[in-house]
Short mmCIF file of C-alpha atoms in Angstrom, two decimals:
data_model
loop_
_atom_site.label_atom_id
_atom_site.label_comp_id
_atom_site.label_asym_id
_atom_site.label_seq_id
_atom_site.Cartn_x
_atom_site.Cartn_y
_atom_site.Cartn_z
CA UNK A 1070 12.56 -92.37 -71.82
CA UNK A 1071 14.24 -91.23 -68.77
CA UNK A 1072 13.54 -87.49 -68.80
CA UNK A 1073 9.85 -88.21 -68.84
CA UNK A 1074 9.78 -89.04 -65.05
CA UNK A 1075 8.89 -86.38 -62.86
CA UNK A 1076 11.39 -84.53 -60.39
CA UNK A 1077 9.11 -86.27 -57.46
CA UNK A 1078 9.45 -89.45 -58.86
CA UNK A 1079 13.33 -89.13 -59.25
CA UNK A 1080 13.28 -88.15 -55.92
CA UNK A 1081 11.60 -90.69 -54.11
CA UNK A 1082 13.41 -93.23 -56.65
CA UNK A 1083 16.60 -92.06 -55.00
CA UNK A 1084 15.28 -92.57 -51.20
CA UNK A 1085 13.85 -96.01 -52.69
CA UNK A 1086 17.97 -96.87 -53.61
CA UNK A 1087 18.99 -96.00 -50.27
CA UNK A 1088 20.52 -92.45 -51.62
CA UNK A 1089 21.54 -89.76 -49.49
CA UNK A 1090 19.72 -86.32 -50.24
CA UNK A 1091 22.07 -83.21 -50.45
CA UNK A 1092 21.73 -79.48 -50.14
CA UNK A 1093 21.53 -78.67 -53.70
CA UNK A 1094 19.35 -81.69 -55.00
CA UNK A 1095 15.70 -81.31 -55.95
CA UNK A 1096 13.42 -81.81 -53.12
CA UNK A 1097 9.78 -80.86 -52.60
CA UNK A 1098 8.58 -78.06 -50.82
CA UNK A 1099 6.84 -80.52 -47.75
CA UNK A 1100 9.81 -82.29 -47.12
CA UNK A 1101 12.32 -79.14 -47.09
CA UNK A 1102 9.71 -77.53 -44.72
CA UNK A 1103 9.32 -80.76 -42.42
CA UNK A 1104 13.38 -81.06 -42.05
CA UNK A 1105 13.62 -77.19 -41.74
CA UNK A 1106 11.28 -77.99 -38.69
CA UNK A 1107 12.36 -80.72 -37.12
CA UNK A 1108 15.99 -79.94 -37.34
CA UNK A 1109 15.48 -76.16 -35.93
CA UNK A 1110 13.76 -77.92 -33.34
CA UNK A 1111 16.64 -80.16 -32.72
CA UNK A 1112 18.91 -77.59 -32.36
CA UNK A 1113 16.76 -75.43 -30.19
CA UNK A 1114 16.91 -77.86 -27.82
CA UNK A 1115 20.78 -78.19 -27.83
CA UNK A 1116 20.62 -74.86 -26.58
CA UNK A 1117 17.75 -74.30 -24.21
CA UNK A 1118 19.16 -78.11 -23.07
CA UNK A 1119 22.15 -76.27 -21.15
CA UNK A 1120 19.80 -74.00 -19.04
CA UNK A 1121 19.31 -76.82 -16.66
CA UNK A 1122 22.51 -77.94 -16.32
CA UNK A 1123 24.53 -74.57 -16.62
CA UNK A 1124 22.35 -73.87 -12.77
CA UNK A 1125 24.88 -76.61 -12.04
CA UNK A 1126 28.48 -75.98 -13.04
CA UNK A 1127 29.01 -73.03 -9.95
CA UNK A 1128 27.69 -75.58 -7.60
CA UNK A 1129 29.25 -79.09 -8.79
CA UNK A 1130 30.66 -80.98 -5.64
CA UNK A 1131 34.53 -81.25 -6.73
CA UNK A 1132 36.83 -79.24 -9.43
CA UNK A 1133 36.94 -82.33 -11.20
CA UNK A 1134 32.87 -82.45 -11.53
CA UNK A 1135 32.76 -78.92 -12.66
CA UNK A 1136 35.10 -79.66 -15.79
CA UNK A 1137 32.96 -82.40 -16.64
CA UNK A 1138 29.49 -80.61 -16.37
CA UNK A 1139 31.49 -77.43 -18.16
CA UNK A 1140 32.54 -79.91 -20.93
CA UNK A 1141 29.25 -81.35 -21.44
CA UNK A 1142 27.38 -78.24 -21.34
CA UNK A 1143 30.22 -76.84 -24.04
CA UNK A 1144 29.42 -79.74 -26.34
CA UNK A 1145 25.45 -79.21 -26.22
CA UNK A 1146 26.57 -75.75 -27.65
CA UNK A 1147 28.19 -77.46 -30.23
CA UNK A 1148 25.55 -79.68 -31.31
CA UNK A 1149 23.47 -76.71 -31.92
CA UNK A 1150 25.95 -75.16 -33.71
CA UNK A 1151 26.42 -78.00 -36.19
CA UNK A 1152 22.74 -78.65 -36.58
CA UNK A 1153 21.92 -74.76 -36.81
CA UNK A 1154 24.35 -75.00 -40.24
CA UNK A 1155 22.73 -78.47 -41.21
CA UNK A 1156 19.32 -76.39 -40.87
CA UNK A 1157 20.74 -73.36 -42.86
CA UNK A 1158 21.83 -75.71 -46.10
CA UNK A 1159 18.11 -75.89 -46.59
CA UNK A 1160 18.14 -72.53 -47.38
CA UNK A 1161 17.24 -71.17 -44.31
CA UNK A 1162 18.62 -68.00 -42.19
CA UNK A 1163 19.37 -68.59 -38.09
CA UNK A 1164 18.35 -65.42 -37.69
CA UNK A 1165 15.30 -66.19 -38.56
CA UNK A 1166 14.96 -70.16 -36.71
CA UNK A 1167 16.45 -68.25 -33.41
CA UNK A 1168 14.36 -65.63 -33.83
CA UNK A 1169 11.42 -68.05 -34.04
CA UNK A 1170 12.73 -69.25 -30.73
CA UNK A 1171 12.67 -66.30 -28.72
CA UNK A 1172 9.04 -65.38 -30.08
CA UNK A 1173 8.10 -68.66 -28.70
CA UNK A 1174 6.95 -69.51 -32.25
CA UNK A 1175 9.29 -72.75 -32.38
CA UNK A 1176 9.04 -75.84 -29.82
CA UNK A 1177 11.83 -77.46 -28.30
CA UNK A 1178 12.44 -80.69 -26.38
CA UNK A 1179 9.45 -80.76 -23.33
CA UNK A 1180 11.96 -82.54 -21.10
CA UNK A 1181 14.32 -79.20 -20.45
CA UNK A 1182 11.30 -77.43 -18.81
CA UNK A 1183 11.79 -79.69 -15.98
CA UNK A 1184 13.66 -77.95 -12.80
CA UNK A 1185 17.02 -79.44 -11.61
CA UNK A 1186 16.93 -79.53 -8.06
CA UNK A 1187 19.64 -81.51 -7.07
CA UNK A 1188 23.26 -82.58 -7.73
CA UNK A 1189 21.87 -85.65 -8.48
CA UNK A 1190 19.77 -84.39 -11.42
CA UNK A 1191 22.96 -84.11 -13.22
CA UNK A 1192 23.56 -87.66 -12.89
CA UNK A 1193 19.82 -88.52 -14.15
CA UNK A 1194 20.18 -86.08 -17.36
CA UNK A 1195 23.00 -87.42 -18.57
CA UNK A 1196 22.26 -91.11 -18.26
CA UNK A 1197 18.71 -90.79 -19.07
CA UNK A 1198 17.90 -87.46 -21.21
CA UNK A 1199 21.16 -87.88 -23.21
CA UNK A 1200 20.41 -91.59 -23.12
CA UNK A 1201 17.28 -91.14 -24.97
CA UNK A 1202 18.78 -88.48 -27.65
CA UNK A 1203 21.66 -91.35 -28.06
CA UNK A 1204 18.71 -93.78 -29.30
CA UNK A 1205 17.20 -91.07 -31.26
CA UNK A 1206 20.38 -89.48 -32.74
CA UNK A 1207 21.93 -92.95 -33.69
CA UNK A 1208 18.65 -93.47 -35.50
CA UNK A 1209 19.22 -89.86 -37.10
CA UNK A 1210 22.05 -90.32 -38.25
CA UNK A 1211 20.99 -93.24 -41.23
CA UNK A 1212 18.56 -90.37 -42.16
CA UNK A 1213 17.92 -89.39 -45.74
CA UNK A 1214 19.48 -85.52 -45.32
CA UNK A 1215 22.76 -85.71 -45.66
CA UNK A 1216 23.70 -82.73 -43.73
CA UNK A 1217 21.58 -83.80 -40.96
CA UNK A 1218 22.92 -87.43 -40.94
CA UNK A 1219 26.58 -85.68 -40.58
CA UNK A 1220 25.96 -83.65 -37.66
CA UNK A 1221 24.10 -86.40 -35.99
CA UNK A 1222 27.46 -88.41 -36.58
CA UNK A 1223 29.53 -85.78 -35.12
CA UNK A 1224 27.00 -85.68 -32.13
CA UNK A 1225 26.47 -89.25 -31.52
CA UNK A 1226 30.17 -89.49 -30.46
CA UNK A 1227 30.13 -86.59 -28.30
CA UNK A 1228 26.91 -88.20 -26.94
CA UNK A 1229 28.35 -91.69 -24.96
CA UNK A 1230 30.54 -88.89 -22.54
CA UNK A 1231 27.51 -87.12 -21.51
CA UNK A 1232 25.74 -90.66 -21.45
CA UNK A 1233 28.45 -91.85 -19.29
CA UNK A 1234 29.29 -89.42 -16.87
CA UNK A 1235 26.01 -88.89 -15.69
CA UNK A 1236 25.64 -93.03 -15.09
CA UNK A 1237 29.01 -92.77 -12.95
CA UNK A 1238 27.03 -89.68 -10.59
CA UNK A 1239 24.22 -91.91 -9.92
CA UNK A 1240 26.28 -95.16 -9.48
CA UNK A 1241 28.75 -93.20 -7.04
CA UNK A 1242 25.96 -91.68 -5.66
CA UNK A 1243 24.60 -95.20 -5.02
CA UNK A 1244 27.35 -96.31 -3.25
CA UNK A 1245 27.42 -93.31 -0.99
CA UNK A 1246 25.00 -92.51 2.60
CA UNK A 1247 21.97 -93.38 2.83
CA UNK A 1248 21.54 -89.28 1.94
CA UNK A 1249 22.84 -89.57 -1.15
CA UNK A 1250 21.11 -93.15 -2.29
CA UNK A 1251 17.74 -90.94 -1.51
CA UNK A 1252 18.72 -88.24 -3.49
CA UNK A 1253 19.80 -90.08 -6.81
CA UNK A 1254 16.72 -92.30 -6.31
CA UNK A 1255 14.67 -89.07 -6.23
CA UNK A 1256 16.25 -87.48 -9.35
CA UNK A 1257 15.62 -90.92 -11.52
CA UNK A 1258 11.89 -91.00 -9.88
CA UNK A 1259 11.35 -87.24 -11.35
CA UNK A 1260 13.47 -87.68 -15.07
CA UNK A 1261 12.32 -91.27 -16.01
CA UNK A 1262 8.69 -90.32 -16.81
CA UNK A 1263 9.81 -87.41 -19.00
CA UNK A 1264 12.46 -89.07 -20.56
CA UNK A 1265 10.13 -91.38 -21.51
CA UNK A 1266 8.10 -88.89 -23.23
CA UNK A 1267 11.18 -87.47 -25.35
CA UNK A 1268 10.86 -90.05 -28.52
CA UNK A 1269 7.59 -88.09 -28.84
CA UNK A 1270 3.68 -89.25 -28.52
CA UNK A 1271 2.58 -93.06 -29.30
CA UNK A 1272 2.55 -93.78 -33.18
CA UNK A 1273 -0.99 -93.57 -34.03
CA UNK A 1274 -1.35 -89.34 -32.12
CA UNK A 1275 2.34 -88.45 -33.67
CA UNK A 1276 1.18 -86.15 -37.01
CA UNK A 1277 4.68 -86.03 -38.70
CA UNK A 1278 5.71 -89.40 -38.21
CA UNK A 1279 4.07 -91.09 -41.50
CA UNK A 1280 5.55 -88.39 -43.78
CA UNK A 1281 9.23 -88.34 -42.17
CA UNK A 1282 9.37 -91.97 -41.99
CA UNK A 1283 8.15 -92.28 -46.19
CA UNK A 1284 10.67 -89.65 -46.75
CA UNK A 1285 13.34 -92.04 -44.51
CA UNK A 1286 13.57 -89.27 -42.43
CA UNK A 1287 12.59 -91.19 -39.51
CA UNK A 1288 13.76 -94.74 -39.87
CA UNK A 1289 12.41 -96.01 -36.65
CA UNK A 1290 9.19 -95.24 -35.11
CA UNK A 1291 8.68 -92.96 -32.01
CA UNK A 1292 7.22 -96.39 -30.12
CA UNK A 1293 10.19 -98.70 -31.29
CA UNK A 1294 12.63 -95.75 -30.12
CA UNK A 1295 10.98 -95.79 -27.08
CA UNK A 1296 11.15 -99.54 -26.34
CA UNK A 1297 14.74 -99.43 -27.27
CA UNK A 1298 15.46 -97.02 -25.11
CA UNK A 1299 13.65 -99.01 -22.12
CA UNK A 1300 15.00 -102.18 -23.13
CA UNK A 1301 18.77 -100.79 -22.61
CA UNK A 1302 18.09 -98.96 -19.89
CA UNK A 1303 16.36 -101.12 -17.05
CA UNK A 1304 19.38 -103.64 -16.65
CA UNK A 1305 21.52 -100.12 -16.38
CA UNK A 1306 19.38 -99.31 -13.26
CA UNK A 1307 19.14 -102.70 -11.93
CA UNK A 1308 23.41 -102.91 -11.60
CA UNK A 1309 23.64 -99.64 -9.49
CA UNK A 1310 20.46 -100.46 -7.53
CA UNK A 1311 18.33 -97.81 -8.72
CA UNK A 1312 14.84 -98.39 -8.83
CA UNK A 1313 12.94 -97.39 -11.94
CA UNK A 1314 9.73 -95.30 -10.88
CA UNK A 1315 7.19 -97.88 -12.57
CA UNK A 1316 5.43 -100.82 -10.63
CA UNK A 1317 3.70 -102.27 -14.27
CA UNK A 1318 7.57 -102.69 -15.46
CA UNK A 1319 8.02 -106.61 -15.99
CA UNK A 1320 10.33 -108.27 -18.73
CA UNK A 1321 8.45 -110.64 -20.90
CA UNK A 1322 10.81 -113.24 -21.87
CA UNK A 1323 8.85 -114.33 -25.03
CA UNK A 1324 9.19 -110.74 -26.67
CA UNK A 1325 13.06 -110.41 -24.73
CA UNK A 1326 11.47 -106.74 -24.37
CA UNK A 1327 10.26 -104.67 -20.96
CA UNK A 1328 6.41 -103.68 -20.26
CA UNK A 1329 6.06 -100.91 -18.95
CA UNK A 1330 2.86 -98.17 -17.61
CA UNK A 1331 1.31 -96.17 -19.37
CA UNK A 1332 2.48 -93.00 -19.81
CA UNK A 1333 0.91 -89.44 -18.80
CA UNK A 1334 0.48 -87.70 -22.14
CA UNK A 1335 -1.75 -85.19 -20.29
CA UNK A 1336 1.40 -83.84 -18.69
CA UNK A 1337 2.83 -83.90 -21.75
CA UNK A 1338 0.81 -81.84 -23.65
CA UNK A 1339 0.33 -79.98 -21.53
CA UNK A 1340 4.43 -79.19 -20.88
CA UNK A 1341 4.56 -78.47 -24.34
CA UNK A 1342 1.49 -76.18 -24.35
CA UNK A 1343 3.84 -74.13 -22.02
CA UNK A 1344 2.65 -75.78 -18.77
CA UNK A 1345 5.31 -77.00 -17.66
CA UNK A 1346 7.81 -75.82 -14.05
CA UNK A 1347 10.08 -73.62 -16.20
CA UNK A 1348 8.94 -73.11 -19.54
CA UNK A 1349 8.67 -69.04 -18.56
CA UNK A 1350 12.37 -69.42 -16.89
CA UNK A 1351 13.61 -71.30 -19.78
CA UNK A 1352 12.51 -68.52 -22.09
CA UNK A 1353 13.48 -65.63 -20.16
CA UNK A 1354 16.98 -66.95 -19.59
CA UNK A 1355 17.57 -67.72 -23.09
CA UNK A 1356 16.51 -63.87 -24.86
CA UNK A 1357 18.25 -61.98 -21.87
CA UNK A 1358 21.30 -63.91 -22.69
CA UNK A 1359 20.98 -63.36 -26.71
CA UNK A 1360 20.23 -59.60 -25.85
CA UNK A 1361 23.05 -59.26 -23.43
CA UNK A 1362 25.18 -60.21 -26.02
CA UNK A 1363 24.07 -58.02 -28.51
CA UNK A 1364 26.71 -55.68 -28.12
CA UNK A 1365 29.54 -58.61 -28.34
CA UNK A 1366 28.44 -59.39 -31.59
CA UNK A 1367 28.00 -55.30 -32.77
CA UNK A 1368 31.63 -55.02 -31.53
CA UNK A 1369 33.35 -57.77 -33.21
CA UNK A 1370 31.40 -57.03 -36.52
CA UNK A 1371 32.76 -53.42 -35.76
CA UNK A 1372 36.15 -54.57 -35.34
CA UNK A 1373 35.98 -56.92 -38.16
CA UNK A 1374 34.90 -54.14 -40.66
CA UNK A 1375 37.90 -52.16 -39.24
CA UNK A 1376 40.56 -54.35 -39.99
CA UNK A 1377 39.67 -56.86 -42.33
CA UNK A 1378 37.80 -55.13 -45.47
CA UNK B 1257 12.66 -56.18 -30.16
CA UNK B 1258 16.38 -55.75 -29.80
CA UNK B 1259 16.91 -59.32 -31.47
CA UNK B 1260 15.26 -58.25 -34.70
CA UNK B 1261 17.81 -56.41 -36.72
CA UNK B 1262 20.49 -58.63 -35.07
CA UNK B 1263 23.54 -60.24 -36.87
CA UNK B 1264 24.71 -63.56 -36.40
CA UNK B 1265 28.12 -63.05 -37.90
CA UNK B 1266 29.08 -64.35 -41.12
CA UNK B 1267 28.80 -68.14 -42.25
CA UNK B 1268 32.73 -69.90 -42.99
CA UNK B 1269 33.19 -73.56 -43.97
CA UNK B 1270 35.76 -75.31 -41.63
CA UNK B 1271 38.30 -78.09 -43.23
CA UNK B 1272 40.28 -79.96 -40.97
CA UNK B 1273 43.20 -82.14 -41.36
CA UNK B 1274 43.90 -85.22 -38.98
CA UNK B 1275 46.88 -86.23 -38.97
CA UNK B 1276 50.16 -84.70 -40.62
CA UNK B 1277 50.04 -86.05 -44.16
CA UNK B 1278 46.26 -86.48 -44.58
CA UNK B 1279 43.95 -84.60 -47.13
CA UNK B 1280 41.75 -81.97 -45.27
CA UNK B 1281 38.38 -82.97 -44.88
CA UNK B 1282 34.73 -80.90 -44.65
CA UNK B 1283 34.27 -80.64 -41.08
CA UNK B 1284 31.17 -78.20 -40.65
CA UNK B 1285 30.62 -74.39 -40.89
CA UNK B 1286 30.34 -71.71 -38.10
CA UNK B 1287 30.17 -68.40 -37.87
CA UNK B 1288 32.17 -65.93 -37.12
CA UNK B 1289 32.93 -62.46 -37.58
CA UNK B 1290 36.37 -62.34 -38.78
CA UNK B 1291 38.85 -64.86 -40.16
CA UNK B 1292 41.23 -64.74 -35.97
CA UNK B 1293 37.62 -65.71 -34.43
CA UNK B 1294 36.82 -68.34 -37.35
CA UNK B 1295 39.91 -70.10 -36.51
CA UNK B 1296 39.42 -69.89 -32.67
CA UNK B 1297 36.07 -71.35 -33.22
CA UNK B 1298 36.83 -73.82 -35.39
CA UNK B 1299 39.36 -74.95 -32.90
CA UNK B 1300 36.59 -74.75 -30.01
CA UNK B 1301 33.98 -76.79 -32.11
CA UNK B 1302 35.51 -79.07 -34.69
CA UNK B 1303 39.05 -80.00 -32.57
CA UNK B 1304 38.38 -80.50 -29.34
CA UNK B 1305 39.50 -83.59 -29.09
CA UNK B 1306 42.23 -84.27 -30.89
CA UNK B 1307 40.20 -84.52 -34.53
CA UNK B 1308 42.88 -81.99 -36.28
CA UNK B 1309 46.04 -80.91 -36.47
CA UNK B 1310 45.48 -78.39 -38.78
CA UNK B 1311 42.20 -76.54 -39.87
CA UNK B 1312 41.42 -73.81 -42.96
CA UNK B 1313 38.83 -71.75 -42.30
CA UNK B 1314 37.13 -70.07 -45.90
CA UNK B 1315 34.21 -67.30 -46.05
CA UNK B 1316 30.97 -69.61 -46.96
CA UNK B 1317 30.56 -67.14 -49.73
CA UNK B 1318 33.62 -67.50 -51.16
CA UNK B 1319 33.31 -71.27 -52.36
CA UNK B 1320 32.40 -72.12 -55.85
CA UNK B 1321 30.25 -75.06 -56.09
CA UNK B 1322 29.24 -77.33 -58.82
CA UNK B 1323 25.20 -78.13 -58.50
CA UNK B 1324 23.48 -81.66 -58.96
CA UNK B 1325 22.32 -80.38 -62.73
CA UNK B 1326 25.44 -80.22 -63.75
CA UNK B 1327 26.04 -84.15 -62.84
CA UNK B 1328 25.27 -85.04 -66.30
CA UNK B 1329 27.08 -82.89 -68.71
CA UNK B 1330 29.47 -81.29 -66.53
CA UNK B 1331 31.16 -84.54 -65.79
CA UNK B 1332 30.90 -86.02 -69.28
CA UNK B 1333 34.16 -85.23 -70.36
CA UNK B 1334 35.45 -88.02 -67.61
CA UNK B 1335 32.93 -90.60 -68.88
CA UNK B 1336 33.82 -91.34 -72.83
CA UNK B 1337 37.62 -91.52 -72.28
CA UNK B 1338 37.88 -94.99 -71.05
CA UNK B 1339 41.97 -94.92 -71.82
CA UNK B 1340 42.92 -92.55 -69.14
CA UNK B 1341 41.96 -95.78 -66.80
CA UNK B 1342 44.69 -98.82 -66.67
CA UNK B 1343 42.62 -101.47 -67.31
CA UNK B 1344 41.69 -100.64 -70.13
CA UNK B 1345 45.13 -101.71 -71.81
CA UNK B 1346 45.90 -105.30 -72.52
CA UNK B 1347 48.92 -106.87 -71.40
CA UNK B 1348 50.55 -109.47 -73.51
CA UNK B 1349 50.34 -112.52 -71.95
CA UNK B 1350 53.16 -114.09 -69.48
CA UNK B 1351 53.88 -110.29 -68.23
CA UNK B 1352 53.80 -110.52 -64.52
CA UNK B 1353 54.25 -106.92 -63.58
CA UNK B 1354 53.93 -103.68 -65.61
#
């Protein structure tokens, strides 16, 4: 008899057929809790993720950069916004996941507490940071939430602009003085390494990943994402003449996949422990700019109350 | 702290139409405080480039939903009344078209 199978079971029966899981379906309490997690995190990192490249938009060389970088940055506030509402179907407030954030009680992405010192950084975030999201996102977007799986649709196009305008910095850049090959070199020799280190630590140390990937959360693993990631990337570096910052790098043409070194999880544990160049910056930047605009959001809620009820 | 008894403006679901003709479509939900700003935003977020020509913006709170235990009986009504479908009439045979 059908009714004698528990709500678990008809749940993971559903993931088993491939179903997509929606707001108001039965769920259990783990899985809720690990999405409500992982997607706050997500969209924490939309946001603090335009810190380092808002230091850029009053300095971008030409008129025509700084409507790019403005554009981008604009989009990355959009991406929060759709996965802050994905978040809040699960019956969540984002009161409460950005307040989390400004008590420091919720992570985001390790790789935005990295400085951006140069022009040229611009050109290395958006080819390789939103590079990497592009691998994980397009992953993300097969996931088993449906509300999750939307945004990460809606984001994944937005995704190949930032992907690509940053790859046409560095390849200008590379065809520029000898000035300018140094300085993209030295902007892809500081954001490989962490970029690297944005699909998360090596399978067997990652806690969540056996539980997202049962609940087809994860589809891919954090290594596999990794590798893919590498795999597309290298030949990308090799047409513009950058050199990636890794002597053990060798394709093996019986796998058809790049080696590469090993990576320093020290530094990033240690980045996410709050270690990191601008972890304190980050933070600061982020509540001054949610408290100066306190008084925005009083006013229009003022306004609104005025002429509207 | 000042962000404690903070609002974050009221929750609205977007639907946006893309192209003249079509059916409007769930984009996403923002928030907003009033229904001038929802529109604006809605603009900003879910048309910047070119996905709309026309959006509705509706208070979150003011859509009725049907939930997932209503799947079975709620719908049954659709399920035991096979004639409302075409197929399920015969057609004499040598009829090309009806």
């Amino acid at each position: 008899m059908s009714e004698t199978i528990s709500k678990e079971q008809a749940f993971d029966q559903k993931l088993a057929n491939g179903q997509v899981i929606e707001p108001k379906d039965w769920m259990p309490e783990r899985y809720r809790n690990q999405l409500i997690r992982m997607m706050s995190q997500h969209a924490h990192s939309e946001v603090v993720g335009m810190l380092p490249e808002g230091n850029w938009i009053t300095r971008a060389p030409s008129l025509e950069r700084k409507l790019v970088l403005l554009a981008k940055v604009q989009d990355e506030a959009g991406h929060a916004l759709y996965i802050y509402s994905a978040t809040e179907t699960l019956g969540v407030d984002r009161k409460e996941l950005i307040d989390q954030l400004h008590e420091g009680k919720a992570k985001y992405s390790s790789i935005f507490n990295y400085p951006t010192l140069t022009w040229a950084d611009m050109g290395a975030i958006g080819w390789l940071v939103d590079g990497a999201a592009i691998v994980n996102q397009t992953a993300l977007a097969k996931c088993s939430y449906g509300p999750y799986s939307r945004a990460m649709i809606r984001i994944c196009k937005e995704e190949n602009f930032h992907n690509k305008q940053g790859y046409q910095i560095l390849a200008r850049m590379m065809q520029g003085t000898e000035v300018q090959k140094k300085m993209a070199q030295d902007a892809v020799n500081r954001w490989w390494w962490p970029s690297l280190m944005m699909f998360g630590p090596t399978d067997k140390d990652s806690p969540n990943s056996a539980d997202l990937m049962k609940w087809k959360v994860k589809l891919h693993s954090n290594d596999d994402l990794r590798q893919r990631f590498i795999d597309r990337t290298v030949p990308q570096a090799d047409a513009i003449g950058i050199k990636i910052p890794d002597p053990e790098l060798k394709y093996n043409e019986k796998t058809r996949h790049y080696e590469f070194g090993q990576i320093n999880w020290d530094e990033f544990y240690s980045v996410i422990r709050g270690n990191g160049p601008c972890n304190h910056e980050r933070m600061k930047a982020r509540t001054k700019a949610h408290k100066d605009g306190k008084w925005v959001r009083e006013a229009v809620e003022a306004y609104a109350a005025k002429h509207f009820n | 702290m000042a962000t404690n008894n903070d609002t974050q403006l009221k929750l609205w679901e977007v639907f946006t139409q893309e192209k003249a003709g079509a059916s409007f479509e769930h984009a996403g939900s923002l928030r907003a405080s009033d229904n001038e700003m929802a529109l604006l935003n809605a603009r900003d977020v879910y048309a910047r480039r070119n996905e709309a020509v026309n959006i509705w913006v509706v208070p979150s709170e003011s859509i009725t939903a049907s939930t997932p235990e209503d799947q079975g009986p709620f719908f049954d009504p659709a399920n035991d009344k096979a004639y409302r479908h075409p197929n399920f009439y015969k057609t004499p045979a040598g009829i090309k078209q009806i």
